[in-house]
PDB file of C-alpha atoms and ligand atoms in Angstrom:
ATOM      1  CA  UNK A   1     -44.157  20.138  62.072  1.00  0.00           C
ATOM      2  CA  UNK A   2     -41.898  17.646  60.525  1.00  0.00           C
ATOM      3  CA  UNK A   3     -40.175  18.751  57.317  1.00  0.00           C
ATOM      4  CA  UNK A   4     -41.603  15.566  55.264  1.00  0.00           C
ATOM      5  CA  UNK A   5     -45.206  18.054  56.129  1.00  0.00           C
ATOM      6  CA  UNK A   6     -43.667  20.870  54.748  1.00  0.00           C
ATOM      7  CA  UNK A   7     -42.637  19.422  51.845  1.00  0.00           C
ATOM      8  CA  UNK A   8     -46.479  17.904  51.397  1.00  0.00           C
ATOM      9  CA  UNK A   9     -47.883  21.275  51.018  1.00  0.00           C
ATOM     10  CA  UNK A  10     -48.871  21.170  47.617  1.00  0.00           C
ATOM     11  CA  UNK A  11     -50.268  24.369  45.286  1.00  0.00           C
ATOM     12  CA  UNK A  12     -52.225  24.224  41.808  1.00  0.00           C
ATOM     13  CA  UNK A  13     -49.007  26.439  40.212  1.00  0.00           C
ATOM     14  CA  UNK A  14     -46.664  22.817  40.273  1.00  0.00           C
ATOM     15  CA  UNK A  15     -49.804  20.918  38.664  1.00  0.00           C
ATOM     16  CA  UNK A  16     -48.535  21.149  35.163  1.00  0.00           C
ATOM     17  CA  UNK A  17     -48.800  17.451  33.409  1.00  0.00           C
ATOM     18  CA  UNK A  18     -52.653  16.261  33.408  1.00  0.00           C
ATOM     19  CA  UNK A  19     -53.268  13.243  34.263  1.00  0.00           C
ATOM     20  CA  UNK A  20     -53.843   9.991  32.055  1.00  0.00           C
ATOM     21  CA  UNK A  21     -56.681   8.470  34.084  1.00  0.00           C
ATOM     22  CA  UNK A  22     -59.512   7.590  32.889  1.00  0.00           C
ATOM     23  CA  UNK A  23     -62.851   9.316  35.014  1.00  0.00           C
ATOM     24  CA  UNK A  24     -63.600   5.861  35.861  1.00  0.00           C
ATOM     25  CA  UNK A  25     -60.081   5.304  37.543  1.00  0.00           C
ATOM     26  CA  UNK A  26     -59.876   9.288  39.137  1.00  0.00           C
ATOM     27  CA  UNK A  27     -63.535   8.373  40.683  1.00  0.00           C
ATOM     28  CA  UNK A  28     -62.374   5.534  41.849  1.00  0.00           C
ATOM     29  CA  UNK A  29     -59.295   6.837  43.845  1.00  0.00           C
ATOM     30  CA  UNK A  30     -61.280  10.118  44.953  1.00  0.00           C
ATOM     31  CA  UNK A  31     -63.744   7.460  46.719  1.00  0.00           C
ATOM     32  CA  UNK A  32     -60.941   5.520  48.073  1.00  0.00           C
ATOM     33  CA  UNK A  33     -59.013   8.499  49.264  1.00  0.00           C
ATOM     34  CA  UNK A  34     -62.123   9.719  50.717  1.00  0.00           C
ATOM     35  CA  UNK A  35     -62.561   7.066  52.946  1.00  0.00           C
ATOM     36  CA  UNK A  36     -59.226   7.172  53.760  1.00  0.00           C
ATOM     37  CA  UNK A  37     -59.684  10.734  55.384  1.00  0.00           C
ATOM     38  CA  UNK A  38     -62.826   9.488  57.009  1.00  0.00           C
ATOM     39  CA  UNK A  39     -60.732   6.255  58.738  1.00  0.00           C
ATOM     40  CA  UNK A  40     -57.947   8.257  59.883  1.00  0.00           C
ATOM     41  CA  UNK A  41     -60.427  11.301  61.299  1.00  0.00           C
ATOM     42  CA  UNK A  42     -62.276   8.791  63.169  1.00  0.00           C
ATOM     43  CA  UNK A  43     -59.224   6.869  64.576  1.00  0.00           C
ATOM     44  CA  UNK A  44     -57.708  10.000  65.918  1.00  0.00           C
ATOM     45  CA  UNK A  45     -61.147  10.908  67.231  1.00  0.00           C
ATOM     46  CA  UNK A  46     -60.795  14.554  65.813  1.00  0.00           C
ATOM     47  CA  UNK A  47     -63.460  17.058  65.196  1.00  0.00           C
ATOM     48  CA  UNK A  48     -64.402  18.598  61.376  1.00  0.00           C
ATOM     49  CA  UNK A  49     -62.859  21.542  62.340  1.00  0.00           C
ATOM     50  CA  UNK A  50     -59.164  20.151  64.008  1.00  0.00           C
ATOM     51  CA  UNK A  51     -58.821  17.787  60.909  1.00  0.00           C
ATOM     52  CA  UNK A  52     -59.468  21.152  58.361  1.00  0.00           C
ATOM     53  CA  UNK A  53     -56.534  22.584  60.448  1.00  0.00           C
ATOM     54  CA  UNK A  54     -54.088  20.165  59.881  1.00  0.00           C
ATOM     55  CA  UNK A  55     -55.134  20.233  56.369  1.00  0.00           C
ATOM     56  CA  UNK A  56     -55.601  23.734  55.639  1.00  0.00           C
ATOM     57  CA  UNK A  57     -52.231  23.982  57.620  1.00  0.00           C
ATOM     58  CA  UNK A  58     -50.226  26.473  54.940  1.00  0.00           C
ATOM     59  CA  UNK A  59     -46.258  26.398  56.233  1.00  0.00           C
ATOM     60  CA  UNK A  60     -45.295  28.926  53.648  1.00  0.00           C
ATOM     61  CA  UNK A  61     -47.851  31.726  54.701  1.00  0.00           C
ATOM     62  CA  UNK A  62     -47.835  31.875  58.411  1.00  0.00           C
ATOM     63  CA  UNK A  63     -44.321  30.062  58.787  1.00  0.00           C
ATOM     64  CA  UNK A  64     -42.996  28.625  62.302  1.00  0.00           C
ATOM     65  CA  UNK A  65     -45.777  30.960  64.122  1.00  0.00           C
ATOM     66  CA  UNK A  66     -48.421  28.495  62.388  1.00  0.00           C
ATOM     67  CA  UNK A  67     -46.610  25.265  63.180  1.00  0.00           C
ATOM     68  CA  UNK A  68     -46.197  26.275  67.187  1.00  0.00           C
ATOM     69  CA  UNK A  69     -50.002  26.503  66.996  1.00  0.00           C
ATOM     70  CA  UNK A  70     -50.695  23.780  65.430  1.00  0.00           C
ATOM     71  CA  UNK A  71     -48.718  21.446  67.639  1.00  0.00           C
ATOM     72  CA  UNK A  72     -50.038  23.109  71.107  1.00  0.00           C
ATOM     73  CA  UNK A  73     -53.295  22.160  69.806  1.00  0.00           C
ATOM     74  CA  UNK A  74     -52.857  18.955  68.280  1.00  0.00           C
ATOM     75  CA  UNK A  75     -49.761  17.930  69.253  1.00  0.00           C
ATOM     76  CA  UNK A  76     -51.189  14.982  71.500  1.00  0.00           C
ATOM     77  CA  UNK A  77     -53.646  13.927  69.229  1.00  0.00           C
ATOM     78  CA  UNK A  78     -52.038  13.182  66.654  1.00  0.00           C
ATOM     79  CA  UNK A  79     -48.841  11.850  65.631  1.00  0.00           C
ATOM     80  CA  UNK A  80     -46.256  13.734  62.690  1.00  0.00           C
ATOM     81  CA  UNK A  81     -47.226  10.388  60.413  1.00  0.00           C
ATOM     82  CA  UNK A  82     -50.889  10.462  60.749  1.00  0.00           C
ATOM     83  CA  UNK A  83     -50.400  13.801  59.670  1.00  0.00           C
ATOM     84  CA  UNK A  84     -48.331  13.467  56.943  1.00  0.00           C
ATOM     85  CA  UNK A  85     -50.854  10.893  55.474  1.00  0.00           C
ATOM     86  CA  UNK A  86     -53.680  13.160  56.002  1.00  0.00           C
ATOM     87  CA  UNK A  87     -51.697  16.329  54.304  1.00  0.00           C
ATOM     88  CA  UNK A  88     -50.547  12.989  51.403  1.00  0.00           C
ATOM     89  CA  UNK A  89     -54.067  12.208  50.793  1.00  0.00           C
ATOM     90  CA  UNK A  90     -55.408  15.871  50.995  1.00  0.00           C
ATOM     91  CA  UNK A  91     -52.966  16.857  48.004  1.00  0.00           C
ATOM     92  CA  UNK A  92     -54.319  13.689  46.097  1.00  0.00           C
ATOM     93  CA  UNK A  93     -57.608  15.150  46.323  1.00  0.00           C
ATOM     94  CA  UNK A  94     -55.964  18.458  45.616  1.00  0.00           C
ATOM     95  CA  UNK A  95     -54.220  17.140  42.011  1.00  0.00           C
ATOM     96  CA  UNK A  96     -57.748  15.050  41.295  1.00  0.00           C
ATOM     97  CA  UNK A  97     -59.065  18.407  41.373  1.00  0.00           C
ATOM     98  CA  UNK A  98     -56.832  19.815  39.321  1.00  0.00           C
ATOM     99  CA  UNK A  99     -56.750  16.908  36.619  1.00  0.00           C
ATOM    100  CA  UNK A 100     -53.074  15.810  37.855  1.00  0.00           C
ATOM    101  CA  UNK A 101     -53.336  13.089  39.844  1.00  0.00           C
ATOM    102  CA  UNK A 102     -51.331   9.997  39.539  1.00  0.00           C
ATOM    103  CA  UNK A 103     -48.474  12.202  37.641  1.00  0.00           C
ATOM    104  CA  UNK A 104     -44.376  11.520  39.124  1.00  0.00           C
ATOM    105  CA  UNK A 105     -43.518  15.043  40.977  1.00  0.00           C
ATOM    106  CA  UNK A 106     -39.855  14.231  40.118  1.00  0.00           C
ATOM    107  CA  UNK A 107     -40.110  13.023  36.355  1.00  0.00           C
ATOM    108  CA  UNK A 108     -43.586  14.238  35.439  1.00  0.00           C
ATOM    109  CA  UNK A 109     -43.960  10.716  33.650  1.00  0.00           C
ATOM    110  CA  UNK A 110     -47.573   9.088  34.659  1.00  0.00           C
ATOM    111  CA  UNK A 111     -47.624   6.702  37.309  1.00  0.00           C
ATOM    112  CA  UNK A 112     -48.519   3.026  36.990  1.00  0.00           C
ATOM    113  CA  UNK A 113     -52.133   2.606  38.144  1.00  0.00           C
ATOM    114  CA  UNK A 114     -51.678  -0.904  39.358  1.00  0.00           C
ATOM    115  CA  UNK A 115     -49.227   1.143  42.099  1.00  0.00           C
ATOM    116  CA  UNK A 116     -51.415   3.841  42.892  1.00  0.00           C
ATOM    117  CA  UNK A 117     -54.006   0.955  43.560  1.00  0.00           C
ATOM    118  CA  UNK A 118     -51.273  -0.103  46.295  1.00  0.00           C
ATOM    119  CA  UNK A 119     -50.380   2.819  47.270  1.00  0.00           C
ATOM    120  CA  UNK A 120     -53.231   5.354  46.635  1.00  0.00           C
ATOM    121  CA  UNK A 121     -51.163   8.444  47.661  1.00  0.00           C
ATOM    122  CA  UNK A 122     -48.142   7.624  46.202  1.00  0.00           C
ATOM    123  CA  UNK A 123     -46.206  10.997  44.632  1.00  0.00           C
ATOM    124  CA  UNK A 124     -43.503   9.163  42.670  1.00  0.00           C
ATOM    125  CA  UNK A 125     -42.922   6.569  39.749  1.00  0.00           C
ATOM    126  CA  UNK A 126     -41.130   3.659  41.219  1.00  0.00           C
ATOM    127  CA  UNK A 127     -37.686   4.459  39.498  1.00  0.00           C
ATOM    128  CA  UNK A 128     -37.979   7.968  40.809  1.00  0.00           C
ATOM    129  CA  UNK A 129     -39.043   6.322  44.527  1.00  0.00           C
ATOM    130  CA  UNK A 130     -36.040   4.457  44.182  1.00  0.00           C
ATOM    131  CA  UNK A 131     -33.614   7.220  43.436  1.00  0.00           C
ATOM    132  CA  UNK A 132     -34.931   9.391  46.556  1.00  0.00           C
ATOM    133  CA  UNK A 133     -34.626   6.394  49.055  1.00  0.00           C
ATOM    134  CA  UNK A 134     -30.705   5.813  47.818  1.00  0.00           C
ATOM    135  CA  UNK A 135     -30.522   9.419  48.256  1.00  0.00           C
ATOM    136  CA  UNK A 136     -31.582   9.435  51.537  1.00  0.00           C
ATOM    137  CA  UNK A 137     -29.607   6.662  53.104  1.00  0.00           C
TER     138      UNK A 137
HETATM  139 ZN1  LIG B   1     -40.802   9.492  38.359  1.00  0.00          ZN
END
């Protein structure tokens, strides 16, 4: 598992700001993301029960012992990106859950919703994008 995965485990303890969305806009992006799941499950031509796997996939309980298993039985099917969107729009549906979606995990501010439009599993503000991509390079 690629450490980008890892670090798109999400758990209900960091949901602390609530959204700003209105139900209208949180239905909307729960239907989207939905479909998004569905599109990428039938691309990679997975079973119910392989895609739960990958998303159920907990890196902090069953450590490297969970990720050796999870790649001998995926690992062909499915590349670390198509995972990481999968775990991405899994923790959307997580935080819409949870009434947090749509918040900046680095500032905590709200995030614009004409960027979650364009990108529906987006974790960061733009400012806050910015600041990990010069951080990166
Ligand atoms: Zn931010």
């Amino acid at each position: 598992m690629t450490r980008a995965t890892k670090e798109n485990y999400y758990s209900e303890e960091e949901c602390t700001v609530k959204s700003i969305l209105t139900q209208n806009e949180i239905s909307f992006f729960k239907k989207e993301l939905e479909e998004q799941k569905k599109k990428i499950k039938s691309n990679l031509n997975i079973s119910s029960a392989e895609m739960d796997e990958i998303i159920n996939y907990d890196p902090k309980d069953e450590g490297d012992y969970a990720s050796i298993a999870l790649e001998q039985s995926l690992g062909n099917k499915i590349s670390d990106r198509q995972a990481d969107n999968l775990l991405l729009i899994n923790k959307s549906l997580k935080k819409i859950k949870h009434n947090c979606y749509g918040i900046c995990a680095l500032c905590e501010e709200p995030i614009r919703t004409e960027r979650l439009k364009i990108k529906i599993f987006a974790e960061y503000c733009i400012s806050c994008r910015e600041i990990i991509e010069k951080e990166r390079k």
